[in-house]
mmCIF file of C-alpha atoms in Angstrom:
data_model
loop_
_atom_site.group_PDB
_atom_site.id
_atom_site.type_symbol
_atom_site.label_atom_id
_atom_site.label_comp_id
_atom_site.label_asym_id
_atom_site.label_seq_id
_atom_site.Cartn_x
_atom_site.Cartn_y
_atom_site.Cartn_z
ATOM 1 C CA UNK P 1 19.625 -11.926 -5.426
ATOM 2 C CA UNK P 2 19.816 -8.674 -7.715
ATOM 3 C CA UNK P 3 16.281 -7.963 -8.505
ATOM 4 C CA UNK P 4 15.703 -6.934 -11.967
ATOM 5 C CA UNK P 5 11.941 -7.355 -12.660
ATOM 6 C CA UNK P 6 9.096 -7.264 -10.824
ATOM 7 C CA UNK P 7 5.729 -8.060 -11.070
ATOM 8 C CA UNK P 8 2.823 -6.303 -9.086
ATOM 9 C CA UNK P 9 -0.778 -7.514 -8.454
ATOM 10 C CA UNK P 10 -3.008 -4.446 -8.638
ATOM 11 C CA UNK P 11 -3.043 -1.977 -10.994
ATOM 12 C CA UNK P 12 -5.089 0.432 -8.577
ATOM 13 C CA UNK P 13 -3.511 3.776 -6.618
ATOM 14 C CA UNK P 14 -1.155 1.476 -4.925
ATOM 15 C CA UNK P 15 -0.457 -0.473 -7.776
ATOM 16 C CA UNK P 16 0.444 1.740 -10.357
ATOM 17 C CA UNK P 17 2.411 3.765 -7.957
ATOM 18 C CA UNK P 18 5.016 0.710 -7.205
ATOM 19 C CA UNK P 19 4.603 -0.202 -10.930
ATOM 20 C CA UNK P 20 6.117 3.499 -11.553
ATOM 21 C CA UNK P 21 8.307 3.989 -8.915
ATOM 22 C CA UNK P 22 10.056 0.439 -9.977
ATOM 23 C CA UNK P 23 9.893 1.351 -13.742
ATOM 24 C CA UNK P 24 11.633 4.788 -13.318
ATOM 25 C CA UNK P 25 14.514 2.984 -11.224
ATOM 26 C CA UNK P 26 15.207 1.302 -14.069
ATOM 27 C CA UNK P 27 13.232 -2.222 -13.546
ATOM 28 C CA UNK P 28 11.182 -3.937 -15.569
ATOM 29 C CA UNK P 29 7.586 -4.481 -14.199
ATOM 30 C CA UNK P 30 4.613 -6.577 -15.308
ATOM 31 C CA UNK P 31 1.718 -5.124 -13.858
ATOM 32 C CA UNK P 32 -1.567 -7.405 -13.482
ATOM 33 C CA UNK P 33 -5.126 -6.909 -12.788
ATOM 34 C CA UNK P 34 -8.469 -8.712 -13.165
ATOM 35 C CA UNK P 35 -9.437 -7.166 -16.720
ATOM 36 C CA UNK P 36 -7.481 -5.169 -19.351
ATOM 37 C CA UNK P 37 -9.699 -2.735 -19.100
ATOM 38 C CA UNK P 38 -8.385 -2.252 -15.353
ATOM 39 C CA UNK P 39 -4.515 -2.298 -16.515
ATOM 40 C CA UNK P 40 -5.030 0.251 -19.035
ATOM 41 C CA UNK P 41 -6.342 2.719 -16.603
ATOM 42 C CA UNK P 42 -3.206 1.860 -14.160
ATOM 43 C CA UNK P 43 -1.178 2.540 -17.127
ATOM 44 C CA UNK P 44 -2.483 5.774 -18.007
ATOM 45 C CA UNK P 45 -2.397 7.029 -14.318
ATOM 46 C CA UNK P 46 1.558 5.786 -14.490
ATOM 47 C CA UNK P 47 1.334 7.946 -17.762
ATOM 48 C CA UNK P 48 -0.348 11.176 -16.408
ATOM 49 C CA UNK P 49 1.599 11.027 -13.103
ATOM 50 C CA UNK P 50 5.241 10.903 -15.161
ATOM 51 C CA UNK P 51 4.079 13.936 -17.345
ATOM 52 C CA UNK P 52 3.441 15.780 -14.265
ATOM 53 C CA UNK P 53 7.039 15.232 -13.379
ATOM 54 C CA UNK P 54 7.898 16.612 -16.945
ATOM 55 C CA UNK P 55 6.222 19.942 -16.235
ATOM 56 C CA UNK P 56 7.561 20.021 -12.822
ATOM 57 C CA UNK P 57 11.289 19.493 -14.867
ATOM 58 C CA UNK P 58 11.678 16.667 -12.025
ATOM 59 C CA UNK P 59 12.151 14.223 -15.248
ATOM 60 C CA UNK P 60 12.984 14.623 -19.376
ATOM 61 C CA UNK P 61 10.231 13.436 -21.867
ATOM 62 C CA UNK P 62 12.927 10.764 -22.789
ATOM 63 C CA UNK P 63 12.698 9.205 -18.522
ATOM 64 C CA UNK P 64 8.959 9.340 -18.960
ATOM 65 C CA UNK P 65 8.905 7.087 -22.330
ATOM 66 C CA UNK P 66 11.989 4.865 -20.861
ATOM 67 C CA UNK P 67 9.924 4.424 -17.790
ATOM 68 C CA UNK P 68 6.379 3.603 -19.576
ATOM 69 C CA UNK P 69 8.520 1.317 -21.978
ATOM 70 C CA UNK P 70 9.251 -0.833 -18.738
ATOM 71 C CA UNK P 71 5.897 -1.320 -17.971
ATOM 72 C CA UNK P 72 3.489 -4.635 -19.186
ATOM 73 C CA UNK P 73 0.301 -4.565 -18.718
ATOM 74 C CA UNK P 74 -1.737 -8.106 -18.365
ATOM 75 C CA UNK P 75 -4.657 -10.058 -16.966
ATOM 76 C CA UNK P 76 -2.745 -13.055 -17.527
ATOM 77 C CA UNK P 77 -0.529 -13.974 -14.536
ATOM 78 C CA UNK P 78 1.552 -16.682 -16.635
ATOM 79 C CA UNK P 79 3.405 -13.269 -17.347
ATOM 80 C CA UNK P 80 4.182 -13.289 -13.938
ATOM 81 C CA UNK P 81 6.674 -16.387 -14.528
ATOM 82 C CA UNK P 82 10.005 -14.201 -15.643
ATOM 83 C CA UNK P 83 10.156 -12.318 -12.547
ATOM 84 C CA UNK P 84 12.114 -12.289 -9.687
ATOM 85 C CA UNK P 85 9.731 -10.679 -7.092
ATOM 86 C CA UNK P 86 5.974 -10.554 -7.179
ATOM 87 C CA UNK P 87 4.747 -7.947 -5.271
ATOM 88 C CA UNK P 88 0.418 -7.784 -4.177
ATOM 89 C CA UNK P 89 -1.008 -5.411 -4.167
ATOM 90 C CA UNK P 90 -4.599 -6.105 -4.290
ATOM 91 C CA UNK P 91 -7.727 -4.577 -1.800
ATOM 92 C CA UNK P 92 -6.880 -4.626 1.721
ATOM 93 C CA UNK P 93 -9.110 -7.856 2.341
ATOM 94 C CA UNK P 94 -7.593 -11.068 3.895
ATOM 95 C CA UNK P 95 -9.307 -13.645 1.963
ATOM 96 C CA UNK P 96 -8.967 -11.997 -1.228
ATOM 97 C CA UNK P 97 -5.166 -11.852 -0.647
ATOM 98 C CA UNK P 98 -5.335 -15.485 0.265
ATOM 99 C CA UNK P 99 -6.782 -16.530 -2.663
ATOM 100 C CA UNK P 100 -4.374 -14.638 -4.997
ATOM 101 C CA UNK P 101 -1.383 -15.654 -2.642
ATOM 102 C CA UNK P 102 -2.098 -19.300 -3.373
ATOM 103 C CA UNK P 103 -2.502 -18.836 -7.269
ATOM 104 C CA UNK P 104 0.593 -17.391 -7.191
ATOM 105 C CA UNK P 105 2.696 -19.658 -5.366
ATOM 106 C CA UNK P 106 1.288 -22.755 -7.577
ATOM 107 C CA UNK P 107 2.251 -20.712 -10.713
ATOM 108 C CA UNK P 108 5.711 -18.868 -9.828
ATOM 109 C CA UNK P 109 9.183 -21.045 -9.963
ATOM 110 C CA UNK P 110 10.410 -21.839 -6.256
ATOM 111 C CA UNK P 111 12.912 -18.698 -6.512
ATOM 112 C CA UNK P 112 10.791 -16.150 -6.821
ATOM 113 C CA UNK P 113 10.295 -14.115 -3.777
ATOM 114 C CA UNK P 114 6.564 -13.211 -2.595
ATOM 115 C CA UNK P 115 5.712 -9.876 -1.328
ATOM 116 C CA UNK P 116 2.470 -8.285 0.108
ATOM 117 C CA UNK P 117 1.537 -4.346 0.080
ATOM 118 C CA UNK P 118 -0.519 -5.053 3.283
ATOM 119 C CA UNK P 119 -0.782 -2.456 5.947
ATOM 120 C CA UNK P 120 -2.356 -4.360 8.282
ATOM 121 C CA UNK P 121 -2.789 -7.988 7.744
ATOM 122 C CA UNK P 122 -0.146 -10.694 9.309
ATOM 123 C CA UNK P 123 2.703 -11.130 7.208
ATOM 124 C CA UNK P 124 3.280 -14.512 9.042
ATOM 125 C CA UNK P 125 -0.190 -15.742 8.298
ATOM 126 C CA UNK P 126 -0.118 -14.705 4.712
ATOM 127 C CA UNK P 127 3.398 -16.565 4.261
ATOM 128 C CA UNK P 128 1.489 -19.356 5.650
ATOM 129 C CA UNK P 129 -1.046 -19.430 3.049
ATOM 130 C CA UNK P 130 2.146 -20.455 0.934
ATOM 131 C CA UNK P 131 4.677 -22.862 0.323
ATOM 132 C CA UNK P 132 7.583 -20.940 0.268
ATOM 133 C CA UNK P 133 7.257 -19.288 3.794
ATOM 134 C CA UNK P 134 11.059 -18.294 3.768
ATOM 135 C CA UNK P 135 10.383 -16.046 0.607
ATOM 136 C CA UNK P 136 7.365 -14.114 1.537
ATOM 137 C CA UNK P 137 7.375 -10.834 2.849
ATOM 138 C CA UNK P 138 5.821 -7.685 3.884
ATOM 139 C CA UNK P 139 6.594 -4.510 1.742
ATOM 140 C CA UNK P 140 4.306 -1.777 2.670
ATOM 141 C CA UNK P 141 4.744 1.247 0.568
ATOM 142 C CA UNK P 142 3.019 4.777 1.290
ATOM 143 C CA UNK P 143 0.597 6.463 -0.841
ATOM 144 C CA UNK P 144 1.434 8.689 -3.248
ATOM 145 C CA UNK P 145 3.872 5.648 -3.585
ATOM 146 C CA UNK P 146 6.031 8.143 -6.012
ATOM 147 C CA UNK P 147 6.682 10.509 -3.732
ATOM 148 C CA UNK P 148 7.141 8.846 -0.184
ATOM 149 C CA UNK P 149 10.191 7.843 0.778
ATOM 150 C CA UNK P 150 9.196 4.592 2.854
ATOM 151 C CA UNK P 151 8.859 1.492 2.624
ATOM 152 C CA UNK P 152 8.727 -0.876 6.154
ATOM 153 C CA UNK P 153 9.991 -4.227 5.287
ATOM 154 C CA UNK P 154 8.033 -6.739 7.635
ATOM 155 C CA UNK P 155 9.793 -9.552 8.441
ATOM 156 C CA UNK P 156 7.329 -13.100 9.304
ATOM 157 C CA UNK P 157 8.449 -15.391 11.180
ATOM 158 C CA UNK P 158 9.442 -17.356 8.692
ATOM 159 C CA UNK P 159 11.318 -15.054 6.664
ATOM 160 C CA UNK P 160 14.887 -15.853 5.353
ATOM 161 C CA UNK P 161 17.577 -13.594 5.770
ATOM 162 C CA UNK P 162 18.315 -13.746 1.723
ATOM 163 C CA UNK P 163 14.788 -12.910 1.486
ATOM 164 C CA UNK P 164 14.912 -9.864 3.644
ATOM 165 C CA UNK P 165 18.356 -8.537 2.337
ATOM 166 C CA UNK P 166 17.180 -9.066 -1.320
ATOM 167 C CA UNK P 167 14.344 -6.877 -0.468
ATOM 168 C CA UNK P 168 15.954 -4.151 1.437
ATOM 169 C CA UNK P 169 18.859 -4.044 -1.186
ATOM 170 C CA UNK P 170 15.775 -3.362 -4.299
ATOM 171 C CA UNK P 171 14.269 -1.027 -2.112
ATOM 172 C CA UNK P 172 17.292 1.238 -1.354
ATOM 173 C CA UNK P 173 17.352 0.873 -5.338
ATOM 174 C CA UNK P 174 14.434 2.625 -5.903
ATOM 175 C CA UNK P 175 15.494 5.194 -3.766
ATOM 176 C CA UNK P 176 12.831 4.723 -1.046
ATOM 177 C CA UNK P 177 14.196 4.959 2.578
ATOM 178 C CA UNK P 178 13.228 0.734 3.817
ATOM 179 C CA UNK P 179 12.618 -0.056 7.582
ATOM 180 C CA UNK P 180 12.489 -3.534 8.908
ATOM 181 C CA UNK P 181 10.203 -4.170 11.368
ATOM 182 C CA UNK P 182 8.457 -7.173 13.207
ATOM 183 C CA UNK P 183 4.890 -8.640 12.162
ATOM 184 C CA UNK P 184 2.444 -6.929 14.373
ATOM 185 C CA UNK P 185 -1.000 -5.775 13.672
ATOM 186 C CA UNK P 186 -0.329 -2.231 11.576
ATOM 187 C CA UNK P 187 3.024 -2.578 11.849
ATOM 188 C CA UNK P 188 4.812 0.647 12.767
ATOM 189 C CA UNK P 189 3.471 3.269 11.111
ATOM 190 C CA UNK P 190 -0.222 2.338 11.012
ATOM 191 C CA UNK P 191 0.279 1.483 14.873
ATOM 192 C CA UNK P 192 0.439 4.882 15.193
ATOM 193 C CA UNK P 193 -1.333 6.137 12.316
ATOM 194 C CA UNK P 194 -4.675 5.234 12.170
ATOM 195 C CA UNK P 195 -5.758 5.261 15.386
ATOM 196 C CA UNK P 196 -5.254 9.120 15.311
ATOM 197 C CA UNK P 197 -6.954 9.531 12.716
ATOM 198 C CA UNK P 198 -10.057 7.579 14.394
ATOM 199 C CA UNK P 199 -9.280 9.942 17.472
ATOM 200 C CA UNK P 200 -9.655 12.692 15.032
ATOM 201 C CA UNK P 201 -12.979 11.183 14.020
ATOM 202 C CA UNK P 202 -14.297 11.094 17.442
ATOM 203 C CA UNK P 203 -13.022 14.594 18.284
ATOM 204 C CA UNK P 204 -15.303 16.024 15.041
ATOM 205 C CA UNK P 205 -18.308 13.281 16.213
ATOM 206 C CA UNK P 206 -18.000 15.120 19.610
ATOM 207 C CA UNK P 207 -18.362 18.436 18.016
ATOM 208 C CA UNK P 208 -15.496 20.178 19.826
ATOM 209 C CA UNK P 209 -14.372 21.925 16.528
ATOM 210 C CA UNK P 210 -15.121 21.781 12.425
ATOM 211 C CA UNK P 211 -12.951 19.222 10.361
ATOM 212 C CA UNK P 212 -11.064 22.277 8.648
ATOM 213 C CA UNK P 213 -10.323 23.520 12.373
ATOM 214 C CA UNK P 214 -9.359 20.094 13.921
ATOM 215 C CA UNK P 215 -6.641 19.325 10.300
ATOM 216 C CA UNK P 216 -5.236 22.740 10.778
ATOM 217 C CA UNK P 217 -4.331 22.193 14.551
ATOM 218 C CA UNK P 218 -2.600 19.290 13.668
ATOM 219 C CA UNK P 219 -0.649 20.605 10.832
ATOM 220 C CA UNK P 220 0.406 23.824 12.605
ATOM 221 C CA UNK P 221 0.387 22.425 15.903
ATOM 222 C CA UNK P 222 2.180 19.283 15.210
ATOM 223 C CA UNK P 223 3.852 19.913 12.066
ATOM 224 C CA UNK P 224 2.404 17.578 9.933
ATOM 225 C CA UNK P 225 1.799 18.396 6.151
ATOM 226 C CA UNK P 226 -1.969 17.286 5.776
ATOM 227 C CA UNK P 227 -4.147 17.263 8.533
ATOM 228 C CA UNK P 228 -5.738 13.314 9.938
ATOM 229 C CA UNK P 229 -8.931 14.028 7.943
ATOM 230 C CA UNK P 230 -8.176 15.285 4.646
ATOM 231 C CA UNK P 231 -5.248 12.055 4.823
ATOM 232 C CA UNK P 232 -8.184 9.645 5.924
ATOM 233 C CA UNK P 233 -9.697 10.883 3.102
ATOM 234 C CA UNK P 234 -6.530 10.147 0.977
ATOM 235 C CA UNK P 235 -6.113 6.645 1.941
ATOM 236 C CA UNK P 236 -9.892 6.159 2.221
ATOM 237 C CA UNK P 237 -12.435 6.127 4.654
ATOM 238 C CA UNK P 238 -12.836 2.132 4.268
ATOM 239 C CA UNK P 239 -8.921 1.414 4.067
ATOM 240 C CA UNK P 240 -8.824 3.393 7.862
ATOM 241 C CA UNK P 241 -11.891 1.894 8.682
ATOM 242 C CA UNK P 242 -10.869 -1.924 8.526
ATOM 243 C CA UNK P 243 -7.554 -1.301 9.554
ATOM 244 C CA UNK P 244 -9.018 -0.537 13.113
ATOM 245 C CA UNK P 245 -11.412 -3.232 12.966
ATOM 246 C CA UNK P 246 -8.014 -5.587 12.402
ATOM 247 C CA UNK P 247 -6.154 -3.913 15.700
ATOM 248 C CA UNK P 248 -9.461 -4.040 17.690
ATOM 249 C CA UNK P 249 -9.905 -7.698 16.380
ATOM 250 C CA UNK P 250 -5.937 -8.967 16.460
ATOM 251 C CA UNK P 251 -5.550 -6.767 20.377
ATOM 252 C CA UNK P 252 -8.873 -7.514 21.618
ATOM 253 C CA UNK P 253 -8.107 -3.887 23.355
ATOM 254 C CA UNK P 254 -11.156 -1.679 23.636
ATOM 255 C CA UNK P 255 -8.675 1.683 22.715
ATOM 256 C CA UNK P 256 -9.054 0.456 18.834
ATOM 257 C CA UNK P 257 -12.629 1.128 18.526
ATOM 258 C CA UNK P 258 -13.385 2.229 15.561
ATOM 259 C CA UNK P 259 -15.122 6.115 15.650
ATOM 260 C CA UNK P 260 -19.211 4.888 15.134
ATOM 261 C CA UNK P 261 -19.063 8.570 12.785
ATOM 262 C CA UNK P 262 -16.102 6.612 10.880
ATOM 263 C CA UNK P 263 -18.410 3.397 10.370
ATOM 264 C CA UNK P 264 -21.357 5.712 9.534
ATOM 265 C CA UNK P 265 -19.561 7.249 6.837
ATOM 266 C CA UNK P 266 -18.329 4.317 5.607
ATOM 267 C CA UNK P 267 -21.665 2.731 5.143
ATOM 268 C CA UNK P 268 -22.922 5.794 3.168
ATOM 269 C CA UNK P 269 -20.238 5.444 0.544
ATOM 270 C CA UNK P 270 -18.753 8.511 1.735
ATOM 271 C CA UNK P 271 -14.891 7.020 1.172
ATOM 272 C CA UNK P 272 -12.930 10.392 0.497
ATOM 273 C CA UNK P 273 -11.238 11.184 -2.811
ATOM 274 C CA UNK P 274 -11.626 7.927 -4.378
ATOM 275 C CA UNK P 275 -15.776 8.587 -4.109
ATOM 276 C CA UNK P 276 -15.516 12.832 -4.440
ATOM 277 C CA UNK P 277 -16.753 12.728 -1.138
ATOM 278 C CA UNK P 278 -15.647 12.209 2.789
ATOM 279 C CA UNK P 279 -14.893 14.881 5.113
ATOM 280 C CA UNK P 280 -14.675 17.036 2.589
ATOM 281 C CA UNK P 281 -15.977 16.832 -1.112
ATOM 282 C CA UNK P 282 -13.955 16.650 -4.041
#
């Protein structure tokens, strides 16, 4: 199957960013969310990320309006019924996704492939929530979605191998760099992931150095480009946060406890950039 148009659930960070990686690679994308009001702010984050590219010279003024053209915006998901792949991309919460999963899969024609942005829930048990198993997938894109190169491509156990290959073959399109891996708990990346950044939370609950100190050891020490705490604070305090309650949950293995400093924050709204305030304040 050559994938041509796509639709994504979730015009949020996540959202948007597939919604403009897809439209710039030439696809058409219909991009739903709950209210219009909701879609028009995806759209103008699409909008204000693709002019940044213009000052940057990365892209011409005439790529930026080709790519915007490609974008819909609805709260309707009847516009969902011309594409080819559906992508979710809704809040990382399992019965939400459910929910959404089954609307879709009474409302889509039996072609159209099913995909979920998870990046932690079971692929397998979300296929399950539908009736076409063999066409549901993970596809688990990295924030800023724009500018990372991968995408892991989680295979349930009831994936087909159309189903994957399809996939793989629109994600190479969009340029991204896909991995396949096996449905696990966090997959690969997270796996590894998260729970250093809820080691780095315990390390600054212990007090053995300030958060500026403990991100700057890992970037110079380790070579990583942003340090765990100002990227927890990039993909959200609440987003790390139940991602270790999953692997502590799905394991049952004591070495995912989530940091009680991680929790604490949490609970005080403190969720990073999204609130102007985490570790650090925005």
């Amino acid at each position: 199957m050559n994938i041509q148009t796509v639709g994504i659930i979730g015009a949020g960070t996540m959202g948007n960013g597939i919604a403009q990686a897809c439209a710039v690679s030439g696809l058409a994308v219909v991009m739903v969310d709950i209210s219009d009001a909701a879609v028009a702010k995806g759209i103008a984050n699409v909008e204000g990320s693709l002019e940044r590219l213009v000052k940057k010279e990365k892209i011409s003024e005439a790529d930026k309006t080709a790519a915007l053209a490609r974008i819909k915006g609805s709260s309707n998901y009847d516009d969902l019924k011309s594409t080819q792949l559906v992508i979710e991309a809704a809040t990382e919460n399992q019965e939400l996704k459910v929910k959404i999963l089954k609307q879709l899969d009474a409302l889509l024609p039996a072609q159209v492939i099913i995909a979920s942005n998870t990046s932690s829930i079971s692929i397998t048990q979300l296929a399950a929530a539908t009736q076409r198993a063999d066409r549901f997938i993970g596809m688990h894109f990295f924030n800023p979605v724009p500018m990372m190169a991968l995408v892991e491509i989680i295979r349930g156990l009831q994936t087909s191998d159309a189903t994957h290959d399809a996939v793989h073959e629109m994600a190479l399109a969009l340029g991204k760099t896909p991995i396949t891996v096996k449905n696990a708990p966090g997959f690969v990346v997270n796996r590894i992931l998260v729970p250093m950044i809820n080691e780095a939370f315990f390390v600054l609950a212990d007090g053995l150095a300030e958060a500026e100190a403990i991100d700057a050891g890992m970037k110079l020490g380790c070579n990583q480009p942003i340090g765990p705490l100002a990227l927890a604070d990039m993909i959200g305090l609440d987003v790390c946060l139940a991602v270790m309650e999953v692997f502590l949950k799905e394991f049952g293995d004591s070495k995912y406890r989530p940091c009680p400093l991680l929790k604490e924050m949490v609970a005080a709204g403190r969720l990073g950039r999204k609130t102007k305030q985490g570790v650090y304040s925005y």
